[in-house]
Amino acid sequence: MIPGLFGNIRVIDLTTDVAGPFATKLFADYGADVIKVEPISGDISRQMGPFHEDDPHPEKSLSFLFLNCNKRGITLNLETRLGQKILRELIKDADLLIENNPPGHMEKLGLGYTDLEKINPNLVMTSITPFGQTGPYKDFSGNDLIYYAFGGQMYISGAYDREPLKHGTPQSLYLGGMVAAYSTAGALFARRALGSGQYIDLSLSEVMAADQFQTIVRYGFSGEVTRRSPKNDAGDPKGTTFNGIVPAKDGYIRLSASPPNRLYPRSGGTPWKEYADILGEPELGEQLENANNTTDRDKILLPVISDIPKFEYFHNLMTKDWNAAVVQTPEDLSNCPHLEERNYFTEIEHPVVGKIRFPGEIIRFPESPWNLRLPAPLLGQHNSVVYGEELGYSENEIVQLKQMGSI
Amino acid sequence: MQIDGMLSGVRVLDSTTNVAMPTAMHILADMGAEVIKIEGHTREEASNRDGPFQFLQHGKLGVTINLRGDGGLDLFKDLAKVSDVLVENNRAGTFQRLGLGYQELVKVNPTLIMLSNTGFGQTGPWRRYTGIGSFLELTTGVSNQTGYMDQGPRQVGGAWIDIHAAWMTVFSILAALNFRAETGKGQHIDFGMYQVGVTTLGVELLDFFSNGRNGTRMANRHPYHAPHGVYPCIGDDKWIAIAVETSEQWDSLKGIMGDPEWANSSKFSSPIERHQNQDSLDEHLKAWTITYDAYELMHLLQNSGGTASIVPNSAEIMIDPHMKARGFYEKMEHSPESGFGTRMFVGRPWKASKTPSYFRRPTPYLGEHNDTIFGELLGLNKKELGDLESANVIAEVPPKPKEKKGKTAAGGLQNLNNPGPSLENGTLAYIDADYQKRLGVEE
């Protein structure tokens, strides 16, 4: 019986921060045995806020707790020769190795792909770096802000005359994790026909360039260089102030809505009378239809919408097969009836944090479902199991390894 | 053994439209899968062959099936029988109503992997709601934390959540293919874009559960590092992004600035002070960055241990020397009659050492591979093909695309009621007449 999609796959996870841990979480959540290898002092992301109950404790980083559930954790000092030897022993039986050290660092430790494929030709090794393993910027450093900037996403986001803008949460790192997961899963699948593993070089700044391919394709077809929102936000074709997001009675909604089956209206545009009916303001239909531009339309609509509760606006349009959107807050998501009925939230019992509510199933695979088997590991929690039972070190030897600063 | 791509030997039926799923499907094609795009030639979007369409649908074989025509459903099932994967993005329940639900299709192909992409999944009270990436940017909660500090929430440019969905769809299909290779089992994957987006806010959700925080807008700032933002440089709309995450980086930045007096003020002496006083810190930095060229400053800061980047527009990112050296953009040669010539497209943000992904063919014209797929693969003879054409189940004579100039055919990914960027309202920065020369794809 295979307990999940990746039930017979072992992953050695040398990653930190968000992108790599999210990639290995996807494998772990769907059944892979992921061994998270931390330095003796612990993964630096244990120091990343926010913390459970705002208590800055290495077992209470919410980012660490979220990204490392379903993984086992060991400590290992890769800067020592003994540590490098132990990693090679782990690699012998592993299927995947995912790491995010700067280019050249693994080679310096004697743990580059060419070294490791000699030990295990079936190994798939994926390296996640800010700018890739080659090219003039390969040694540049990066973070979420830098990927939004360099990938071109920032230049097209924000107000016309203000500084370019990124998302408020590190979306680029989650996207990097998704690309790492799919490219690695591809190499895993290809092993059967190829007869061996291979090496994958992933660049996080390229992830963001690939994400906003539209403006690049536009330039490549017409020389048109896309900028940000219109000169006057009020003339934004997507709506009005704040790039089309406007205040409703108790929050924000997206002003523009689109009618059913007209995703790409070639002519005509929005049937305003129908829209006004759905809003419960049928007398506005004709005014909206006769309005010359979005600015005039906004003058009619904004006062009306500011009196409508945000979910009422959303559901009234969506149940009529229109497209609408509501800005949900974390609290809204936590109370979302749809997520509730799809059992998205689950509970987890963590030895230090206790019982907490936890976001769960991303995608539903009926034959091999998502499940929560383990909370994020405590620092070195699985040292004795992995080094003792699995690699065959005796209790005395494990004590010695600890004294030597290797584990 | 040598194989041509990671997915060599895998056949995928692509019954999808819009942006997210066609993107996932061309990634599979670049990875070596045989992707058969099924189009309804009787539907309006069948005529869409603009620039973005050429990018989104590349690498695929194209056939036409009119599912409402007599025998259309059988033809679809015959293809499903000989395929490994089927992907569709109709509204929840549509394929069942057509008689093409997973329960029906496994009767002809017991190990079929089917992925149904919807906005909100196959179950739950919102299952019939439509889902479009740029709308889901709000509903998933991503927009709540995005925007300037003196305004409400904002969306970014482009189609957010669509590409999350594309990449997670590729992951899902590969995961299911791996599982099938181990167990012999196919399955019907319920893929809802909403849940994928919400999962990228896992930490914000835990912060709400643990600490009651409900999300704030910080523009480009970081919750605890400073400076962290975008600052003006020499020229029109030129910027530099700077992130200082350690005291060493701050000391190094001070050194590059020539150790100015303001930087040694007690207001900026520790990370906590720098974060608390970042309005003032940002003003000082702006006055310094504005005297630099953005590229020069990026090199200066990066070469001394800093974290910094230019903020390139689409032209600058396409001709950047690093991206060129990495071979991030790939040439696509279109047929002479398409009028598109040679174009540079975005490749993929990863490189595999043994089975590289690459562009295998341009977008098919409508029904281009009807004869190959229905004739050679399914074994229909000329008469049978002719009968299907007369019954309007498949397109009669594959229509060649009309003669059109690449420039006028370009368009954008027209976003619903959005007429697309223009010079007039400032959503276009400029139009570069020499773009083909600059990209090395002169006609």
Tab-separated table of C-alpha atoms in Angstrom, chain A residues 2 4-6 8-9 22-23 25-27 30 47-55 62-63 65-67 113 117 121 131-146 148-172 174-176 178-179 181-190 192-233 235-238 241-245 252-254 256-266 269-270 272 311 314-316 318-319 321-339 341-345 353 356-368, chain B residues 1-3 5-8 10 18-19 23 27 31 44 48 51-52 54-56 91 120-132 134-161 163-164 167-168 170-179 181-183 185-192 194-211 213-215 217-222 224 228-230 236-237 239 241-243 245 249 295 298-299 302-303 305-315 317-318 320-323 325-326 328-329 334 340 343-356 406-407 410-421 423-432 434-436 438-439:
chain	number	residue	atom	x	y	z
A	2	ILE	CA	1.422	3.345	-1.045
A	4	GLY	CA	0.311	8.957	-0.999
A	5	LEU	CA	1.248	10.244	-4.416
A	6	PHE	CA	4.939	10.135	-3.491
A	8	ASN	CA	7.887	5.616	-1.936
A	9	ILE	CA	9.988	8.727	-2.496
A	22	PHE	CA	7.357	25.143	0.019
A	23	ALA	CA	8.574	22.847	-2.793
A	25	LYS	CA	6.278	20.631	1.567
A	26	LEU	CA	4.344	19.788	-1.606
A	27	PHE	CA	6.186	16.449	-1.813
A	30	TYR	CA	1.498	14.102	-0.701
A	47	GLN	CA	13.927	33.001	13.520
A	48	MET	CA	11.471	34.343	10.951
A	49	GLY	CA	8.415	36.106	12.336
A	50	PRO	CA	5.541	36.100	12.950
A	51	PHE	CA	5.594	33.714	15.921
A	52	HIS	CA	2.879	31.782	17.707
A	53	GLU	CA	1.403	34.098	20.348
A	54	ASP	CA	4.116	36.610	19.362
A	55	ASP	CA	6.671	34.585	21.341
A	62	LEU	CA	4.657	30.363	12.056
A	63	SER	CA	6.464	30.348	8.735
A	65	LEU	CA	5.541	25.578	11.282
A	66	PHE	CA	3.537	26.089	8.081
A	67	LEU	CA	6.256	25.174	5.592
A	113	TYR	CA	25.831	17.025	-8.575
A	117	GLU	CA	25.600	11.213	-9.051
A	121	PRO	CA	22.965	7.868	-10.353
A	131	PHE	CA	19.760	34.278	-10.505
A	132	GLY	CA	20.665	30.713	-11.540
A	133	GLN	CA	23.969	28.816	-11.731
A	134	THR	CA	25.292	30.625	-14.822
A	135	GLY	CA	25.395	34.088	-16.352
A	136	PRO	CA	26.925	37.407	-15.285
A	137	TYR	CA	24.599	37.924	-12.275
A	138	LYS	CA	24.890	34.388	-10.880
A	139	ASP	CA	26.492	35.579	-7.638
A	140	PHE	CA	23.976	38.390	-7.035
A	141	SER	CA	21.785	37.985	-3.980
A	142	GLY	CA	18.029	38.335	-3.942
A	143	ASN	CA	14.829	38.250	-1.954
A	144	ASP	CA	11.117	38.626	-2.702
A	145	LEU	CA	11.492	42.379	-3.433
A	146	ILE	CA	14.373	41.735	-5.844
A	148	TYR	CA	9.441	41.268	-8.199
A	149	ALA	CA	11.765	44.006	-9.413
A	150	PHE	CA	14.099	42.063	-11.694
A	151	GLY	CA	11.391	39.811	-13.165
A	152	GLY	CA	9.548	42.868	-14.522
A	153	GLN	CA	6.415	42.368	-12.410
A	154	MET	CA	7.037	45.513	-10.389
A	155	TYR	CA	7.373	47.877	-13.308
A	156	ILE	CA	3.784	47.098	-14.363
A	157	SER	CA	2.312	47.263	-10.828
A	158	GLY	CA	1.241	50.336	-8.887
A	159	ALA	CA	0.096	53.864	-9.671
A	160	TYR	CA	1.317	55.766	-12.757
A	161	ASP	CA	3.251	58.425	-10.904
A	162	ARG	CA	4.286	56.525	-7.801
A	163	GLU	CA	6.938	53.917	-7.116
A	164	PRO	CA	6.383	50.462	-8.598
A	165	LEU	CA	4.796	47.998	-6.187
A	166	LYS	CA	5.008	44.356	-5.177
A	167	HIS	CA	2.515	42.142	-3.408
A	168	GLY	CA	2.495	42.414	0.378
A	169	THR	CA	3.156	38.708	0.946
A	170	PRO	CA	6.160	36.866	-0.568
A	171	GLN	CA	4.252	35.469	-3.532
A	172	SER	CA	7.400	35.186	-5.656
A	174	TYR	CA	5.706	30.475	-3.295
A	175	LEU	CA	5.792	30.614	-7.093
A	176	GLY	CA	9.454	29.583	-6.978
A	178	MET	CA	5.786	25.596	-7.315
A	179	VAL	CA	8.268	25.654	-10.206
A	181	ALA	CA	8.172	21.121	-7.345
A	182	TYR	CA	6.960	20.598	-10.906
A	183	SER	CA	10.379	20.558	-12.551
A	184	THR	CA	11.658	18.108	-9.916
A	185	ALA	CA	8.566	15.911	-10.277
A	186	GLY	CA	9.228	15.928	-14.036
A	187	ALA	CA	12.782	14.679	-13.553
A	188	LEU	CA	11.466	12.043	-11.138
A	189	PHE	CA	9.024	10.799	-13.776
A	190	ALA	CA	11.697	10.863	-16.503
A	192	ARG	CA	11.986	5.511	-15.663
A	193	ALA	CA	12.667	6.092	-19.342
A	194	LEU	CA	16.013	7.810	-18.919
A	195	GLY	CA	17.467	5.288	-16.490
A	196	SER	CA	18.962	7.984	-14.277
A	197	GLY	CA	18.345	11.193	-12.383
A	198	GLN	CA	19.569	14.636	-13.436
A	199	TYR	CA	20.324	18.156	-12.291
A	200	ILE	CA	17.928	21.110	-12.320
A	201	ASP	CA	19.078	24.739	-12.160
A	202	LEU	CA	16.224	27.058	-11.118
A	203	SER	CA	16.408	30.871	-11.036
A	204	LEU	CA	13.913	32.744	-8.840
A	205	SER	CA	14.189	35.967	-10.836
A	206	GLU	CA	13.337	34.023	-13.993
A	207	VAL	CA	10.314	32.595	-12.162
A	208	MET	CA	8.914	36.118	-11.915
A	209	ALA	CA	9.753	36.942	-15.530
A	210	ALA	CA	7.937	33.770	-16.624
A	211	ASP	CA	4.969	34.661	-14.431
A	212	GLN	CA	4.343	37.972	-16.168
A	213	PHE	CA	4.953	36.685	-19.699
A	214	GLN	CA	2.131	38.830	-21.100
A	215	THR	CA	4.069	42.081	-21.212
A	216	ILE	CA	7.107	40.295	-22.609
A	217	VAL	CA	5.050	38.640	-25.332
A	218	ARG	CA	3.440	42.011	-26.050
A	219	TYR	CA	6.824	43.663	-26.543
A	220	GLY	CA	7.984	40.740	-28.663
A	221	PHE	CA	4.965	41.089	-30.965
A	222	SER	CA	4.542	44.844	-31.206
A	223	GLY	CA	7.310	46.739	-29.424
A	224	GLU	CA	4.729	48.020	-26.940
A	225	VAL	CA	6.193	48.559	-23.468
A	226	THR	CA	3.568	48.194	-20.742
A	227	ARG	CA	3.633	50.609	-17.812
A	228	ARG	CA	1.479	50.706	-14.648
A	229	SER	CA	-2.040	51.993	-13.886
A	230	PRO	CA	-3.364	54.932	-15.975
A	231	LYS	CA	-2.182	58.509	-15.409
A	232	ASN	CA	-5.306	59.251	-13.479
A	233	ASP	CA	-6.428	56.292	-11.418
A	235	GLY	CA	-9.631	56.728	-15.609
A	236	ASP	CA	-8.455	53.179	-15.014
A	237	PRO	CA	-10.161	50.951	-17.545
A	238	LYS	CA	-10.382	48.280	-14.854
A	241	THR	CA	-9.369	54.373	-7.500
A	242	PHE	CA	-6.913	51.773	-6.259
A	243	ASN	CA	-6.711	50.040	-9.599
A	244	GLY	CA	-10.336	49.021	-9.677
A	245	ILE	CA	-10.755	47.999	-6.053
A	252	TYR	CA	-13.446	46.187	-0.565
A	253	ILE	CA	-14.694	44.714	-3.818
A	254	ARG	CA	-13.501	44.765	-7.406
A	256	SER	CA	-15.407	45.750	-12.641
A	257	ALA	CA	-17.518	42.677	-13.077
A	258	SER	CA	-17.960	40.711	-16.252
A	259	PRO	CA	-21.074	39.104	-17.622
A	260	PRO	CA	-21.412	35.355	-18.268
A	261	ASN	CA	-19.957	33.866	-21.442
A	262	ARG	CA	-18.372	37.097	-22.521
A	263	LEU	CA	-14.852	36.686	-21.313
A	264	TYR	CA	-13.512	38.286	-24.458
A	265	PRO	CA	-16.168	40.736	-25.521
A	266	ARG	CA	-15.465	41.700	-29.117
A	269	GLY	CA	-19.225	45.593	-23.480
A	270	THR	CA	-21.006	45.305	-20.184
A	272	TRP	CA	-25.297	47.747	-17.655
A	311	PHE	CA	-20.200	39.611	0.308
A	314	PHE	CA	-19.963	39.234	-4.535
A	315	HIS	CA	-22.664	36.573	-4.147
A	316	ASN	CA	-25.358	38.518	-6.006
A	318	MET	CA	-21.573	35.253	-8.813
A	319	THR	CA	-24.882	33.423	-8.378
A	321	ASP	CA	-22.923	33.660	-13.374
A	322	TRP	CA	-21.095	36.987	-13.518
A	323	ASN	CA	-17.470	37.306	-12.473
A	324	ALA	CA	-16.988	39.299	-9.312
A	325	ALA	CA	-14.380	39.555	-6.607
A	326	VAL	CA	-14.218	40.504	-2.959
A	327	VAL	CA	-11.024	41.374	-1.068
A	328	GLN	CA	-10.979	38.705	1.629
A	329	THR	CA	-9.023	39.258	4.813
A	330	PRO	CA	-7.419	36.411	6.781
A	331	GLU	CA	-10.477	36.553	9.055
A	332	ASP	CA	-12.837	36.178	6.072
A	333	LEU	CA	-10.838	33.194	4.813
A	334	SER	CA	-10.878	31.647	8.245
A	335	ASN	CA	-14.707	31.858	8.230
A	336	CYS	CA	-15.177	30.955	4.564
A	337	PRO	CA	-18.145	28.558	4.218
A	338	HIS	CA	-16.704	27.150	0.984
A	339	LEU	CA	-13.349	26.245	2.555
A	341	GLU	CA	-17.367	22.533	3.417
A	342	ARG	CA	-14.270	21.391	1.512
A	343	ASN	CA	-12.545	20.639	4.857
A	344	TYR	CA	-9.663	22.949	3.986
A	345	PHE	CA	-8.776	23.694	7.596
A	353	VAL	CA	2.803	25.106	20.389
A	356	ILE	CA	-3.525	24.806	16.353
A	357	ARG	CA	-5.824	25.249	13.386
A	358	PHE	CA	-3.939	24.626	10.153
A	359	PRO	CA	-4.440	25.273	6.403
A	360	GLY	CA	-4.578	21.952	4.591
A	361	GLU	CA	-5.444	20.340	1.281
A	362	ILE	CA	-4.251	22.300	-1.744
A	363	ILE	CA	-5.441	20.008	-4.513
A	364	ARG	CA	-7.749	17.007	-4.213
A	365	PHE	CA	-6.393	13.652	-5.420
A	366	PRO	CA	-9.069	11.067	-4.559
A	367	GLU	CA	-6.766	8.034	-4.938
A	368	SER	CA	-3.949	9.493	-2.856
B	1	MET	CA	18.899	5.780	-22.592
B	2	GLN	CA	18.199	8.927	-24.607
B	3	ILE	CA	14.730	10.453	-24.470
B	5	GLY	CA	12.038	15.414	-23.005
B	6	MET	CA	10.861	14.399	-19.540
B	7	LEU	CA	7.378	13.540	-20.805
B	8	SER	CA	8.409	11.704	-23.906
B	10	VAL	CA	2.942	10.749	-22.712
B	18	ASN	CA	-8.252	31.116	-21.420
B	19	VAL	CA	-4.788	31.543	-19.840
B	23	THR	CA	-0.108	27.684	-20.106
B	27	ILE	CA	4.696	23.570	-20.519
B	31	MET	CA	8.651	18.915	-21.725
B	44	GLU	CA	-16.421	32.015	-31.165
B	48	ASN	CA	-8.733	33.795	-31.851
B	51	GLY	CA	-0.132	37.144	-30.495
B	52	PRO	CA	-0.789	35.897	-26.971
B	54	GLN	CA	0.463	32.061	-30.462
B	55	PHE	CA	2.442	31.937	-27.241
B	56	LEU	CA	-0.167	30.183	-25.102
B	91	ARG	CA	-17.622	24.838	-15.050
B	120	PHE	CA	-13.430	26.844	-6.653
B	121	GLY	CA	-13.338	23.046	-7.052
B	122	GLN	CA	-15.953	20.367	-7.775
B	123	THR	CA	-17.724	20.523	-4.404
B	124	GLY	CA	-18.777	23.169	-1.892
B	125	PRO	CA	-21.256	26.064	-2.030
B	126	TRP	CA	-19.162	28.180	-4.442
B	127	ARG	CA	-18.444	25.332	-6.891
B	128	ARG	CA	-20.483	26.864	-9.712
B	129	TYR	CA	-18.875	30.300	-9.351
B	130	THR	CA	-16.590	31.287	-12.187
B	131	GLY	CA	-12.918	31.714	-11.467
B	132	ILE	CA	-10.598	34.064	-13.317
B	134	SER	CA	-7.268	38.476	-11.859
B	135	PHE	CA	-10.506	38.220	-9.855
B	136	LEU	CA	-9.119	35.497	-7.622
B	137	GLU	CA	-6.230	37.794	-6.710
B	138	LEU	CA	-8.782	39.546	-4.479
B	139	THR	CA	-10.922	36.627	-3.358
B	140	THR	CA	-7.951	34.460	-2.322
B	141	GLY	CA	-6.858	37.311	-0.052
B	142	VAL	CA	-3.623	38.218	-1.883
B	143	SER	CA	-4.808	41.806	-2.558
B	144	ASN	CA	-5.676	42.505	1.078
B	145	GLN	CA	-2.021	42.975	2.000
B	146	THR	CA	-1.054	44.719	-1.263
B	147	GLY	CA	-0.982	48.468	-1.844
B	148	TYR	CA	0.418	51.818	-0.751
B	149	MET	CA	0.092	52.604	2.934
B	150	ASP	CA	-2.169	55.614	2.346
B	151	GLN	CA	-4.634	53.760	0.086
B	152	GLY	CA	-6.834	50.707	-0.028
B	153	PRO	CA	-5.873	47.331	-1.511
B	154	ARG	CA	-4.493	47.090	-5.051
B	155	GLN	CA	-4.014	44.516	-7.741
B	156	VAL	CA	-0.704	44.094	-9.513
B	157	GLY	CA	-0.425	44.161	-13.307
B	158	GLY	CA	-0.876	40.910	-15.180
B	159	ALA	CA	-3.036	37.882	-14.493
B	160	TRP	CA	-2.253	36.837	-10.943
B	161	ILE	CA	-3.297	33.327	-9.705
B	163	ILE	CA	0.120	31.154	-13.370
B	164	HIS	CA	-0.053	29.667	-9.866
B	167	TRP	CA	2.354	25.553	-12.494
B	168	MET	CA	0.436	23.602	-9.854
B	170	VAL	CA	1.792	20.685	-14.170
B	171	PHE	CA	2.881	19.484	-10.714
B	172	SER	CA	-0.440	17.658	-10.204
B	173	ILE	CA	-0.241	15.857	-13.523
B	174	LEU	CA	3.358	14.793	-12.947
B	175	ALA	CA	2.474	13.612	-9.433
B	176	ALA	CA	-0.436	11.582	-10.792
B	177	LEU	CA	1.734	10.130	-13.592
B	178	ASN	CA	4.335	9.065	-11.020
B	179	PHE	CA	1.594	7.506	-8.869
B	181	ALA	CA	3.533	4.334	-12.845
B	182	GLU	CA	3.870	2.875	-9.316
B	183	THR	CA	0.313	1.632	-8.773
B	185	LYS	CA	-4.092	3.709	-10.968
B	186	GLY	CA	-5.409	6.804	-12.711
B	187	GLN	CA	-7.609	9.357	-10.950
B	188	HIS	CA	-9.775	12.442	-11.334
B	189	ILE	CA	-7.969	15.439	-9.851
B	190	ASP	CA	-10.201	18.158	-8.402
B	191	PHE	CA	-8.166	21.323	-8.966
B	192	GLY	CA	-9.617	24.570	-7.562
B	194	TYR	CA	-9.032	29.374	-5.026
B	195	GLN	CA	-7.453	26.838	-2.675
B	196	VAL	CA	-4.091	27.077	-4.451
B	197	GLY	CA	-4.075	30.859	-3.948
B	198	VAL	CA	-5.266	30.687	-0.335
B	199	THR	CA	-2.460	28.234	0.466
B	200	THR	CA	0.137	30.883	-0.436
B	201	LEU	CA	-1.288	32.853	2.522
B	202	GLY	CA	-0.780	30.011	5.006
B	203	VAL	CA	1.483	32.079	7.247
B	204	GLU	CA	-0.962	35.029	7.269
B	205	LEU	CA	-3.759	32.618	8.239
B	206	LEU	CA	-1.690	31.185	11.096
B	207	ASP	CA	-0.857	34.749	12.197
B	208	PHE	CA	-4.585	35.455	12.359
B	209	PHE	CA	-5.303	32.240	14.314
B	210	SER	CA	-2.387	32.800	16.733
B	211	ASN	CA	-2.183	36.565	17.051
B	213	ARG	CA	-3.597	39.968	12.899
B	214	ASN	CA	-5.849	40.608	9.962
B	215	GLY	CA	-3.349	41.857	7.385
B	217	ARG	CA	-0.557	47.122	3.660
B	218	MET	CA	3.134	47.949	3.736
B	219	ALA	CA	3.815	48.870	0.079
B	220	ASN	CA	7.307	47.450	-0.596
B	221	ARG	CA	8.415	47.400	3.010
B	222	HIS	CA	9.421	44.371	5.039
B	224	TYR	CA	11.194	43.930	10.201
B	228	HIS	CA	13.509	47.780	1.966
B	229	GLY	CA	11.983	49.480	-1.027
B	230	VAL	CA	12.237	51.049	-4.452
B	236	ASP	CA	12.350	58.829	-16.591
B	237	ASP	CA	10.712	56.142	-14.461
B	239	TRP	CA	14.238	52.762	-10.160
B	241	ALA	CA	15.148	48.067	-5.471
B	242	ILE	CA	17.248	47.834	-2.309
B	243	ALA	CA	16.851	45.313	0.512
B	245	GLU	CA	18.626	42.393	5.690
B	249	GLN	CA	24.703	45.052	4.500
B	295	TYR	CA	22.248	49.511	-13.726
B	298	MET	CA	22.793	47.562	-9.026
B	299	HIS	CA	26.320	46.425	-9.918
B	302	GLN	CA	25.635	43.719	-5.532
B	303	ASN	CA	29.419	43.650	-5.943
B	305	GLY	CA	27.524	42.292	-0.721
B	306	GLY	CA	24.299	44.249	-1.096
B	307	THR	CA	20.919	43.032	-2.329
B	308	ALA	CA	19.650	45.271	-5.113
B	309	SER	CA	18.030	45.178	-8.533
B	310	ILE	CA	17.023	47.374	-11.410
B	311	VAL	CA	13.251	47.616	-12.032
B	312	PRO	CA	13.253	46.785	-15.732
B	313	ASN	CA	10.366	47.261	-18.140
B	314	SER	CA	9.511	44.529	-20.649
B	315	ALA	CA	12.011	45.836	-23.225
B	317	ILE	CA	14.265	42.618	-19.257
B	318	MET	CA	14.284	41.112	-22.768
B	320	ASP	CA	19.295	42.199	-20.268
B	321	PRO	CA	22.751	40.599	-20.683
B	322	HIS	CA	22.180	38.083	-17.873
B	323	MET	CA	18.890	36.860	-19.294
B	325	ALA	CA	23.454	34.682	-21.403
B	326	ARG	CA	21.039	32.287	-19.676
B	328	PHE	CA	15.847	32.576	-21.122
B	329	TYR	CA	14.132	33.691	-24.334
B	334	HIS	CA	5.944	30.637	-37.441
B	340	PHE	CA	3.898	36.228	-37.529
B	343	ARG	CA	9.229	35.908	-32.447
B	344	MET	CA	11.021	35.744	-29.110
B	345	PHE	CA	9.036	34.013	-26.382
B	346	VAL	CA	9.586	33.445	-22.686
B	347	GLY	CA	11.205	30.093	-22.033
B	348	ARG	CA	11.079	28.503	-18.584
B	349	PRO	CA	12.762	29.446	-15.300
B	350	TRP	CA	14.662	26.154	-14.924
B	351	LYS	CA	17.105	24.055	-16.885
B	352	ALA	CA	17.361	20.270	-16.766
B	353	SER	CA	20.781	18.763	-17.468
B	354	LYS	CA	19.699	15.686	-19.450
B	355	THR	CA	16.214	16.260	-20.853
B	356	PRO	CA	15.910	19.957	-21.630
B	406	GLY	CA	2.305	40.629	-36.617
B	407	LYS	CA	2.032	44.112	-35.222
B	410	ALA	CA	-0.505	41.322	-31.428
B	411	GLY	CA	-3.126	42.610	-29.082
B	412	GLY	CA	-2.755	41.821	-25.435
B	413	LEU	CA	-4.330	39.367	-23.111
B	414	GLN	CA	-7.504	41.389	-23.201
B	415	ASN	CA	-8.711	41.453	-19.678
B	416	LEU	CA	-12.492	41.382	-19.749
B	417	ASN	CA	-13.649	44.960	-20.133
B	418	ASN	CA	-10.104	46.236	-20.287
B	419	PRO	CA	-9.421	47.649	-23.745
B	420	GLY	CA	-5.695	47.095	-23.235
B	421	PRO	CA	-2.868	49.481	-22.499
B	423	LEU	CA	-0.082	55.618	-24.763
B	424	GLU	CA	-2.947	58.035	-24.203
B	425	ASN	CA	-3.788	56.983	-20.658
B	426	GLY	CA	-0.197	56.153	-19.756
B	427	THR	CA	-0.596	52.400	-19.418
B	428	LEU	CA	1.952	52.056	-22.225
B	429	ALA	CA	5.326	53.635	-21.520
B	430	TYR	CA	6.306	53.859	-25.199
B	431	ILE	CA	6.320	51.880	-28.417
B	432	ASP	CA	9.731	50.752	-29.577
B	434	ASP	CA	13.123	48.884	-33.429
B	435	TYR	CA	12.015	46.035	-31.203
B	436	GLN	CA	12.632	43.307	-33.790
B	438	ARG	CA	16.816	44.759	-30.751
B	439	LEU	CA	15.604	41.207	-30.218
